[in-house]
Each structure stands twice: as C-alpha cells, then as structure tokens.
Tab-separated table of C-alpha atoms in Angstrom:
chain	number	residue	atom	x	y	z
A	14	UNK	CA	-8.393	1.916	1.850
A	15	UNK	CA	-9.181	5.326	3.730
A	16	UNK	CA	-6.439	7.885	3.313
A	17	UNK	CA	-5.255	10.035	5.852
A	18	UNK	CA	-5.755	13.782	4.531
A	19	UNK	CA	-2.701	15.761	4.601
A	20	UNK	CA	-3.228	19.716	3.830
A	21	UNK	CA	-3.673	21.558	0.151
A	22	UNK	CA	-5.833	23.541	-1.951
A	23	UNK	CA	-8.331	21.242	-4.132
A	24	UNK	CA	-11.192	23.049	-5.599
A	25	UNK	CA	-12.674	19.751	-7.102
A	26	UNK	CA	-12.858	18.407	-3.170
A	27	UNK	CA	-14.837	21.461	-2.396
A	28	UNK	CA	-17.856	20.198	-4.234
A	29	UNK	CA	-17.952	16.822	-3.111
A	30	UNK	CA	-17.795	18.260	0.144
A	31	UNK	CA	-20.533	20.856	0.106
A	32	UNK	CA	-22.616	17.840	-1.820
A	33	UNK	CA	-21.816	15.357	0.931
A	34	UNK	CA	-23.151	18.013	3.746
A	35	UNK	CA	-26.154	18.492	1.983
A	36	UNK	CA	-26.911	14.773	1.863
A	37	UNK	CA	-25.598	14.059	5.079
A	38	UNK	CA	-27.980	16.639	6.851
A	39	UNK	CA	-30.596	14.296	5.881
A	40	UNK	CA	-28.886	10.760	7.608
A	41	UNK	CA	-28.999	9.486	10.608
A	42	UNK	CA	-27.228	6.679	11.497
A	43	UNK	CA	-28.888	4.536	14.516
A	44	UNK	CA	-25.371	2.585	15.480
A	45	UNK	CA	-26.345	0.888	18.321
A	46	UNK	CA	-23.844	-1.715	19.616
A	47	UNK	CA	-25.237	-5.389	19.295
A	48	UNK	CA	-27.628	-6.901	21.756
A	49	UNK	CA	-26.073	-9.678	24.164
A	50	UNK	CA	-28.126	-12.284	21.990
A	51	UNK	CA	-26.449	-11.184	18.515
A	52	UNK	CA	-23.154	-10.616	16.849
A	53	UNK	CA	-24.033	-7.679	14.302
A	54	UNK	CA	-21.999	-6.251	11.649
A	55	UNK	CA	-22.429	-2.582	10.391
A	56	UNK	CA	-22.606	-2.716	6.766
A	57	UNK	CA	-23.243	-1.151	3.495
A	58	UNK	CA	-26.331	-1.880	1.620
A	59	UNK	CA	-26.770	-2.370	-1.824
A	60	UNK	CA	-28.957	1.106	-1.946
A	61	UNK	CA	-25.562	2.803	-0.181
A	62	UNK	CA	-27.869	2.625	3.086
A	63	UNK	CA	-25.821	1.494	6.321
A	64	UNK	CA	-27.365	-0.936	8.359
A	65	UNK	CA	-26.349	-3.399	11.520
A	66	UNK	CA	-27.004	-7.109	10.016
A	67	UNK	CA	-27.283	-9.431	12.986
A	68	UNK	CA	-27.388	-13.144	13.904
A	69	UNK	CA	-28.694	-14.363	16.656
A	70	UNK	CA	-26.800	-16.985	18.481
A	71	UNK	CA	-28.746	-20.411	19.522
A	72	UNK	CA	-28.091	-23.139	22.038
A	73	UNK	CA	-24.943	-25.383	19.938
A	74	UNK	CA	-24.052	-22.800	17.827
A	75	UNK	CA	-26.749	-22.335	15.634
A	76	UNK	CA	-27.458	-19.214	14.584
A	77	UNK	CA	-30.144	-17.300	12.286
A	78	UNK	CA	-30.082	-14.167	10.211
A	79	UNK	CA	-31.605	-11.236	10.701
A	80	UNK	CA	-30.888	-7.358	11.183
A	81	UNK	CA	-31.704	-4.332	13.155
A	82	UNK	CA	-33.458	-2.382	10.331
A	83	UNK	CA	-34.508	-3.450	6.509
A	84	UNK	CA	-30.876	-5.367	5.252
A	85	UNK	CA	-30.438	-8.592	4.649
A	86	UNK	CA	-28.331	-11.034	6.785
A	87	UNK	CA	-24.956	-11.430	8.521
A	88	UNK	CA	-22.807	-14.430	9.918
A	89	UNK	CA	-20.434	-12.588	11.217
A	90	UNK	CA	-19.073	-11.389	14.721
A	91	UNK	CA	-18.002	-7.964	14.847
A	92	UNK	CA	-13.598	-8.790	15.226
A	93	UNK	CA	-13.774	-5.437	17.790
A	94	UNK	CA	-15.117	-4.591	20.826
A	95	UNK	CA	-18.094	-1.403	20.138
A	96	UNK	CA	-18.917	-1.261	23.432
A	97	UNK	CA	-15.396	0.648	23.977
A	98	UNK	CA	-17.579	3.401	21.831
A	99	UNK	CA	-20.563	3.054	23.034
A	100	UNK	CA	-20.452	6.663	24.737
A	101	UNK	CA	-21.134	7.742	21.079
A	102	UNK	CA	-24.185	6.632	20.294
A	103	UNK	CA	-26.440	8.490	17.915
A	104	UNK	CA	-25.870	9.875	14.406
A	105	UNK	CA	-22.065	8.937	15.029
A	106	UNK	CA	-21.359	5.614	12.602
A	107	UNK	CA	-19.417	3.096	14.670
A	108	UNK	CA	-17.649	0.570	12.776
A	109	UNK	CA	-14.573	-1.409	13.121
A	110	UNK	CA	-10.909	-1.134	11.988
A	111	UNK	CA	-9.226	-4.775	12.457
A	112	UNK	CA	-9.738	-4.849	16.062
A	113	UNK	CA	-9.511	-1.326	16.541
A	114	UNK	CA	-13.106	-0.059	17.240
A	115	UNK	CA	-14.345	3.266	15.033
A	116	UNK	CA	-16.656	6.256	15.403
A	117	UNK	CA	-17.272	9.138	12.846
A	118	UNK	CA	-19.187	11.627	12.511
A	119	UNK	CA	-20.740	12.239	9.193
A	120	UNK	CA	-21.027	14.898	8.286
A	121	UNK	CA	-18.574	16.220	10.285
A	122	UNK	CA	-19.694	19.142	12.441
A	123	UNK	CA	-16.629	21.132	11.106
A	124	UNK	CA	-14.952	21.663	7.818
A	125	UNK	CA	-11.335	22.735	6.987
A	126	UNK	CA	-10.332	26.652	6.108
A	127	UNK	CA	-9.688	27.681	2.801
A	128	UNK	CA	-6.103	26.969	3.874
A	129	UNK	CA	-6.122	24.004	4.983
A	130	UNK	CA	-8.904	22.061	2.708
A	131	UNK	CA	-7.899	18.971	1.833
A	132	UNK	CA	-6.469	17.656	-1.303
A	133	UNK	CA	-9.078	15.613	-3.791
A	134	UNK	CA	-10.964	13.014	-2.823
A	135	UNK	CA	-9.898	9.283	-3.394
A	136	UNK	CA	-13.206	8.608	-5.047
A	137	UNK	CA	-16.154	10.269	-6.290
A	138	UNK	CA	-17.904	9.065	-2.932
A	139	UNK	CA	-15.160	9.635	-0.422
A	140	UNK	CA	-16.780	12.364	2.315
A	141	UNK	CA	-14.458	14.593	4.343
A	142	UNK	CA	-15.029	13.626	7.788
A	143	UNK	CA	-14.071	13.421	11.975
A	144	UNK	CA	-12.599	9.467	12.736
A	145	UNK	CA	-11.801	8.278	16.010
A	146	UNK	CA	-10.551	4.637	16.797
A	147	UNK	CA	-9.594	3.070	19.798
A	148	UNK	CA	-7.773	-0.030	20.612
A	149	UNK	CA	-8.599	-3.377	22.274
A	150	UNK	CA	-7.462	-1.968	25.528
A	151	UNK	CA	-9.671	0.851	24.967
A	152	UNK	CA	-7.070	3.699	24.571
A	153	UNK	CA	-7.093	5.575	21.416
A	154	UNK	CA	-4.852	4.874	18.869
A	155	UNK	CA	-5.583	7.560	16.000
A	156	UNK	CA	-7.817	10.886	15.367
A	157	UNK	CA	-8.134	13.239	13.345
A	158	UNK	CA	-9.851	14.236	9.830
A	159	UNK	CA	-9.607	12.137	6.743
A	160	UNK	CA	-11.749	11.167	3.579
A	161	UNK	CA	-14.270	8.579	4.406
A	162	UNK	CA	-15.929	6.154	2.013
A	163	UNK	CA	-17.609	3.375	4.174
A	164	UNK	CA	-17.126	1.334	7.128
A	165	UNK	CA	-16.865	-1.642	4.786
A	166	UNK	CA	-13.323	-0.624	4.448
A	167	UNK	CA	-12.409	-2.611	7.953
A	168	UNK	CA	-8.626	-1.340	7.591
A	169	UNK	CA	-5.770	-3.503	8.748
A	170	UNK	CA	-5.767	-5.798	11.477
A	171	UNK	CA	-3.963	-5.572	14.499
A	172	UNK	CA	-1.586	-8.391	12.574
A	173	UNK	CA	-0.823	-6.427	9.490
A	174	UNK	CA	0.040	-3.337	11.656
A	175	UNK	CA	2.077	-5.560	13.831
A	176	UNK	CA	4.184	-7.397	10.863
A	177	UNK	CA	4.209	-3.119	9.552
A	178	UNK	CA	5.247	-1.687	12.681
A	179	UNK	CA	8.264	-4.971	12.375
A	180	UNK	CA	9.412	-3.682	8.962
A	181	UNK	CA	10.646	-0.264	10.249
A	182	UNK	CA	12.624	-2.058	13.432
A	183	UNK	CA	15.930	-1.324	12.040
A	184	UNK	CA	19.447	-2.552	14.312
A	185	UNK	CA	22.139	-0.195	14.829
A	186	UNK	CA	25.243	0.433	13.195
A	187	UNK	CA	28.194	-1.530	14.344
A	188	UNK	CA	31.568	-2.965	13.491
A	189	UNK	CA	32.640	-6.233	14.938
A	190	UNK	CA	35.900	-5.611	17.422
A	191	UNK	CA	38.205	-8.056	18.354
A	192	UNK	CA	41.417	-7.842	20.791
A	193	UNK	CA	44.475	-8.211	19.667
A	194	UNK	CA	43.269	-5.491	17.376
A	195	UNK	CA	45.500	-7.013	14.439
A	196	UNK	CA	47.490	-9.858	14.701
A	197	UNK	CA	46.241	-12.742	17.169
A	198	UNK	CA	48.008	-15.590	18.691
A	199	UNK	CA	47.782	-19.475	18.540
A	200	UNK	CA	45.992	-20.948	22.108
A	201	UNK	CA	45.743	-17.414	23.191
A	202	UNK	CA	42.181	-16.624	23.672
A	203	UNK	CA	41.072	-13.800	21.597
A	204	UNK	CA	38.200	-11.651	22.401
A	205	UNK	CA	34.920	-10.740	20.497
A	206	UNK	CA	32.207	-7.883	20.400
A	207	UNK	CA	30.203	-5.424	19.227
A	208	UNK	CA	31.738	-1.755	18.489
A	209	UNK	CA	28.746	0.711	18.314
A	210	UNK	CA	25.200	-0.411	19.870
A	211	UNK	CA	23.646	0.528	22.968
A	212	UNK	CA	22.832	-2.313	25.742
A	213	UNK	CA	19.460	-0.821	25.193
A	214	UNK	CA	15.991	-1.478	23.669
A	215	UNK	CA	15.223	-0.365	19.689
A	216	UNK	CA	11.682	0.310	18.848
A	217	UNK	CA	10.167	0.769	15.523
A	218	UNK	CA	8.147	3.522	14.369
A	219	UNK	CA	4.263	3.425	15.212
A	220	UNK	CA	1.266	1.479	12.963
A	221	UNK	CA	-1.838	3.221	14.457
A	222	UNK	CA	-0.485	2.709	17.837
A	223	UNK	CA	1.448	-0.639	17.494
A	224	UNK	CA	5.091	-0.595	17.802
A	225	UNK	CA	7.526	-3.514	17.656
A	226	UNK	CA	10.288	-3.418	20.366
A	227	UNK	CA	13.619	-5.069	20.607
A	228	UNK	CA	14.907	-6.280	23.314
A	229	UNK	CA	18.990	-7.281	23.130
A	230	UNK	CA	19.560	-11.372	23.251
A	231	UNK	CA	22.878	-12.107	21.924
A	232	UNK	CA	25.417	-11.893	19.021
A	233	UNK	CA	26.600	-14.394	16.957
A	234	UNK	CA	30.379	-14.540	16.009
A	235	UNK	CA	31.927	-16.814	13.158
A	236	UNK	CA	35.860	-17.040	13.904
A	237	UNK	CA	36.361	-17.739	10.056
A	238	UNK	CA	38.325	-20.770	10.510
A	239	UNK	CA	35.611	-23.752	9.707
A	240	UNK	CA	34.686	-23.925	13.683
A	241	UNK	CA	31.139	-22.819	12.856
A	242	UNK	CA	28.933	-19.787	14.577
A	243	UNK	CA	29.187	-19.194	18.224
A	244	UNK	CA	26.923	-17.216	20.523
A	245	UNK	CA	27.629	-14.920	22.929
A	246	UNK	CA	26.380	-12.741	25.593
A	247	UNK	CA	24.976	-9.152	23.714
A	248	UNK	CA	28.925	-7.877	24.425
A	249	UNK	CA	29.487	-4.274	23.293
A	250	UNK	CA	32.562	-3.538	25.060
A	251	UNK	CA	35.855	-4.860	25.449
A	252	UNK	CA	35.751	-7.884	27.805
A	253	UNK	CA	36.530	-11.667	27.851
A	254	UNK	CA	32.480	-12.426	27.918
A	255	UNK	CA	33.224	-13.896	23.862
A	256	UNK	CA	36.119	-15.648	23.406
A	257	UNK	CA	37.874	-18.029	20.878
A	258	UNK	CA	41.085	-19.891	21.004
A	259	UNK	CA	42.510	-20.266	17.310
A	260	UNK	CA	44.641	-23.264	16.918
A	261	UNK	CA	45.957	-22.791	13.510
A	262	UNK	CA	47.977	-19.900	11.937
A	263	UNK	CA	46.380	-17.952	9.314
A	264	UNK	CA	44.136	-14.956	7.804
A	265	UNK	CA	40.492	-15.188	8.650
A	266	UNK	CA	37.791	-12.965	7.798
A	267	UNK	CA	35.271	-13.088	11.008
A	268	UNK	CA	31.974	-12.197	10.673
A	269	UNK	CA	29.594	-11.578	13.592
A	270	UNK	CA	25.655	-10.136	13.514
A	271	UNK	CA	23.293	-8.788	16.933
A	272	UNK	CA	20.366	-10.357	17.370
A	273	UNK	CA	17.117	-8.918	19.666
A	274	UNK	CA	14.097	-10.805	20.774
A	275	UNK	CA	10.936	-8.452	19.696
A	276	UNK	CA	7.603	-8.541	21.419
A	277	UNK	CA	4.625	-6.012	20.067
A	278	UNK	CA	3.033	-3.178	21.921
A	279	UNK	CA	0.174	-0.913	21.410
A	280	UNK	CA	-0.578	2.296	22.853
A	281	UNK	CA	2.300	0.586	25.585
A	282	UNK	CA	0.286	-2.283	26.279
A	283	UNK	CA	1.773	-5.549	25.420
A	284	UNK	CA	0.160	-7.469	22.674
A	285	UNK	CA	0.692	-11.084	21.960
A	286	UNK	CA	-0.408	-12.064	18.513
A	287	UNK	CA	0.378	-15.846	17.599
A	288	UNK	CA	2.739	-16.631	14.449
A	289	UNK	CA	4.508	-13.245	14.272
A	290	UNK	CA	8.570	-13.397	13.939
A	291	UNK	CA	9.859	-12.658	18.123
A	292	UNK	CA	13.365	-12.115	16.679
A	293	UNK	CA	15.388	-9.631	14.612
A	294	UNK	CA	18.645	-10.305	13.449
A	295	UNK	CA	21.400	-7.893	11.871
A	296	UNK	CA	23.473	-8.229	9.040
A	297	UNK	CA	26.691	-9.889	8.740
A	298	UNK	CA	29.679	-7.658	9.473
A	299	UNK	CA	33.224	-8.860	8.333
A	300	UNK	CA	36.159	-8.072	10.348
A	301	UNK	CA	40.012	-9.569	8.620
A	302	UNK	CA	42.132	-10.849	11.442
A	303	UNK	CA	45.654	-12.468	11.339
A	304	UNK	CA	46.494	-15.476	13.634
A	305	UNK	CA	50.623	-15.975	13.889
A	306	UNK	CA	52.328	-18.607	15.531
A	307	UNK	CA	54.250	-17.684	18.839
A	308	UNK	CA	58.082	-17.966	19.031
A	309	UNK	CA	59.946	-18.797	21.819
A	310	UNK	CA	63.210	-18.332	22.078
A	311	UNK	CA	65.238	-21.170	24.721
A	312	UNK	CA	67.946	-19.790	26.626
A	313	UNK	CA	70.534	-21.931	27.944
C-alpha cells in the first residue's frame, strides 16, 4: 500500500532518496492516455520498466493483446477515467487509484528540508515523490507528498473507501425520555423520544474524499411489555408524535435506538455504489418505567 508521509528526521531515507533522483533523471515516462480503439493498463514490467499494455477492442467483443512500447499484454480496462489527467502528459506517470485517476511526478521536482524529510521508506524501492488524484467527477480528492513504489499498487476502490468512510459514522449520544417521567398510567397514553440528538444530518470523517452521511429516518421504541418494537417519527422533543397505551400494571424496562438512512458522497457529489448498507442504527438505550393502576374514588 502507499503510505502517506508524515514529517521526521530519517537519515537512512536520505539515501534512497538522493539514489532515486539520480536514477530518475534518467526516466521518462511516455503516459499517454489510451487510444479510443484500446483499453490500456499502466504497468510494471518484469525489468521494473513501466509500460501501457493495451488491447484492442474488436467487433463482438473480441479483443487482442498488444502494448504501446516493448511489454507484454493486457486484458484489462483501466477502472478510471485518465483523460481527467490528461493535462499532464509527459514524464508525469498517470495511473489509477480504484476509480480515482493518478499523476506523479517522479522524481519529484522538489525535495523536503532537513526539517521536514520524511521518515524511512516502506521499502528499499519506495521513492519520495509529488501524487495527485482526482475523482470520477473530476475534482481532486488528495495531494500532497508521499513514498511511492509503483502504480501497480491501484489503492482502494471507491467501495472500500465508501464501507471506510461508513465505519467512522458514529450516532449521537442520547437517553430515551418518556412522559410521565416516573410512574405511568393504565389506558393513558404515554409518550416516547429521544433526549439528546439534533434533527440534523451526521457525517463521517473523509476516505480520500468520500464521506458517508446520515440522514434522520426514525426511532424505534420497545414499551417492555411483550407488545413488540414500534416506530416512530425521529422525535427528539417532548410531544405526542410516539405514543403507547399500557394496559397492564407493572415495571418495564423500555428500550428505544435512532436510526438514519446513509447515502455516500465524494468531494460533495453524490455517489451511488450498489450493495453498500443505506442505514445506520444506534444502540439500544434502556429507560425503567412504572405503570400503576388508576384509583377512583365514587362519591355518593
């Protein structure tokens, strides 16, 4: 994988990076963006060469192998869009990153001061260089330096960084109210909701640009008595929008949980990706109530 290079003194990295600037004057990378008659892949040779392998598509699918320089052959459409890059053409290696499209310049045209040189090096072969991707709408989605060791390292797909950018959505805090605050009432309605959320949307941290967002749907409320879950409007304020009627007397512990419908967004452009989860629930909270019977008293 290709590591994003946070600040630090490394003395070994300074040799691999005065090496890698010495061989990299000598390289020139011609990364062209594939003809309309091919699908090409940039790859890396077995000499450590880069090359485009193409195949050239046929009438009824048929294709043949073939490439742009000396490699062997590729099957393969590239799974982003180059021509996004295709302003940075020349000794710039364009490659892509799930379907995030990738340019770099190696060697980079300028390396880190003393105080800021990177840590060491992943590998042996990892070379300190300039990476710029951009996303399927064409906006870019990450920049910066960072140790480089081949575009065969595609990086994660927009998936991965979708079902990543879904593991930090986190719900708020909240306790699950009720009214009467302690002791209910038989065929009185008692109210439900949540104590402590916003009415408004939660959104995850960003994965190269893609964010999950949660949008409020509903809670769910278990009275406690054997009636089963109930759902209500997303109720975060005292009000008669979630109701139960209790019909026996008794101690309950209610439980009651938010849930949000989630879509995915990158760069804040909607992205639908088929299969992903497109809801988030909560946790349970527990809440004790106590459910008396009324007593009338008859007056003659």
């Amino acid at each position: 994988m290709l590591t994003i290079v946070r600040s630090g003194p490394a003395a070994g990295a300074r040799a691999v990076l005065v090496l890698a600037l010495v061989a990299g004057a000598f390289l020139f990378i011609d990364a062209r963006p594939a003809v309309a008659d091919k699908t090409c892949d940039l790859v890396q040779l077995e000499d450590g060469t880069l090359d485009y392998l193409c195949t050239e598509t046929r009438p009824g699918g048929e294709g043949s192998g073939g490439s742009d320089g000396d490699g062997g052959s590729g099957n393969t459409a590239p799974p982003c869009d180059l021509s996004l890059i295709s302003m940075y053409e020349g000794a710039d290696e364009q490659y892509c990153m799930g379907q995030n499209a990738c340019w770099v310049n190696n060697p980079t045209v300028q390396y880190p001061t003393p105080d800021t040189w990177p840590e060491e090096p992943p590998t042996e072969d990892a070379v300190y260089v300039y990476r710029s991707c951009v996303g399927p709408d064409g906006v870019v989605v990450s920049e910066g330096y960072t140790w480089y060791t081949g575009p065969e390292d595609e990086g994660p797909s927009l998936e991965e960084l979708a079902l990543q950018a879904l593991g930090s959505l986190s719900t708020p805090d909240f306790s699950l109210a009720h009214s009467p605050p302690r002791n209910s009432i038989i065929y009185i309605d008692t109210w439900w909701w949540a104590d402590g959320p916003s009415n408004g949307e939660i959104s995850s941290g960003a994965a190269l640009g893609v964010v999950a967002v949660g949008t409020p749907s509903h809670i769910e409320v278990d009275p406690g008595d054997g009636s089963g879950v109930m759902t209500c409007d997303f109720v975060t304020a005292e009000s008669d929008a979630c109701s139960y009627t209790y019909d026996r007397a008794g101690d309950y512990t209610s439980r009651g949980r938010l849930v949000y419908d989630v879509h995915f967004e990158q760069n804040g452009s909607p992205l639908d990706i088929a299969g992903l989860p497109d809801s988030l629930e909560s946790g349970w909270q527990e809440s004790t109530i106590t459910v008396a019977e009324s007593q009338a008293v008859v007056v003659p």
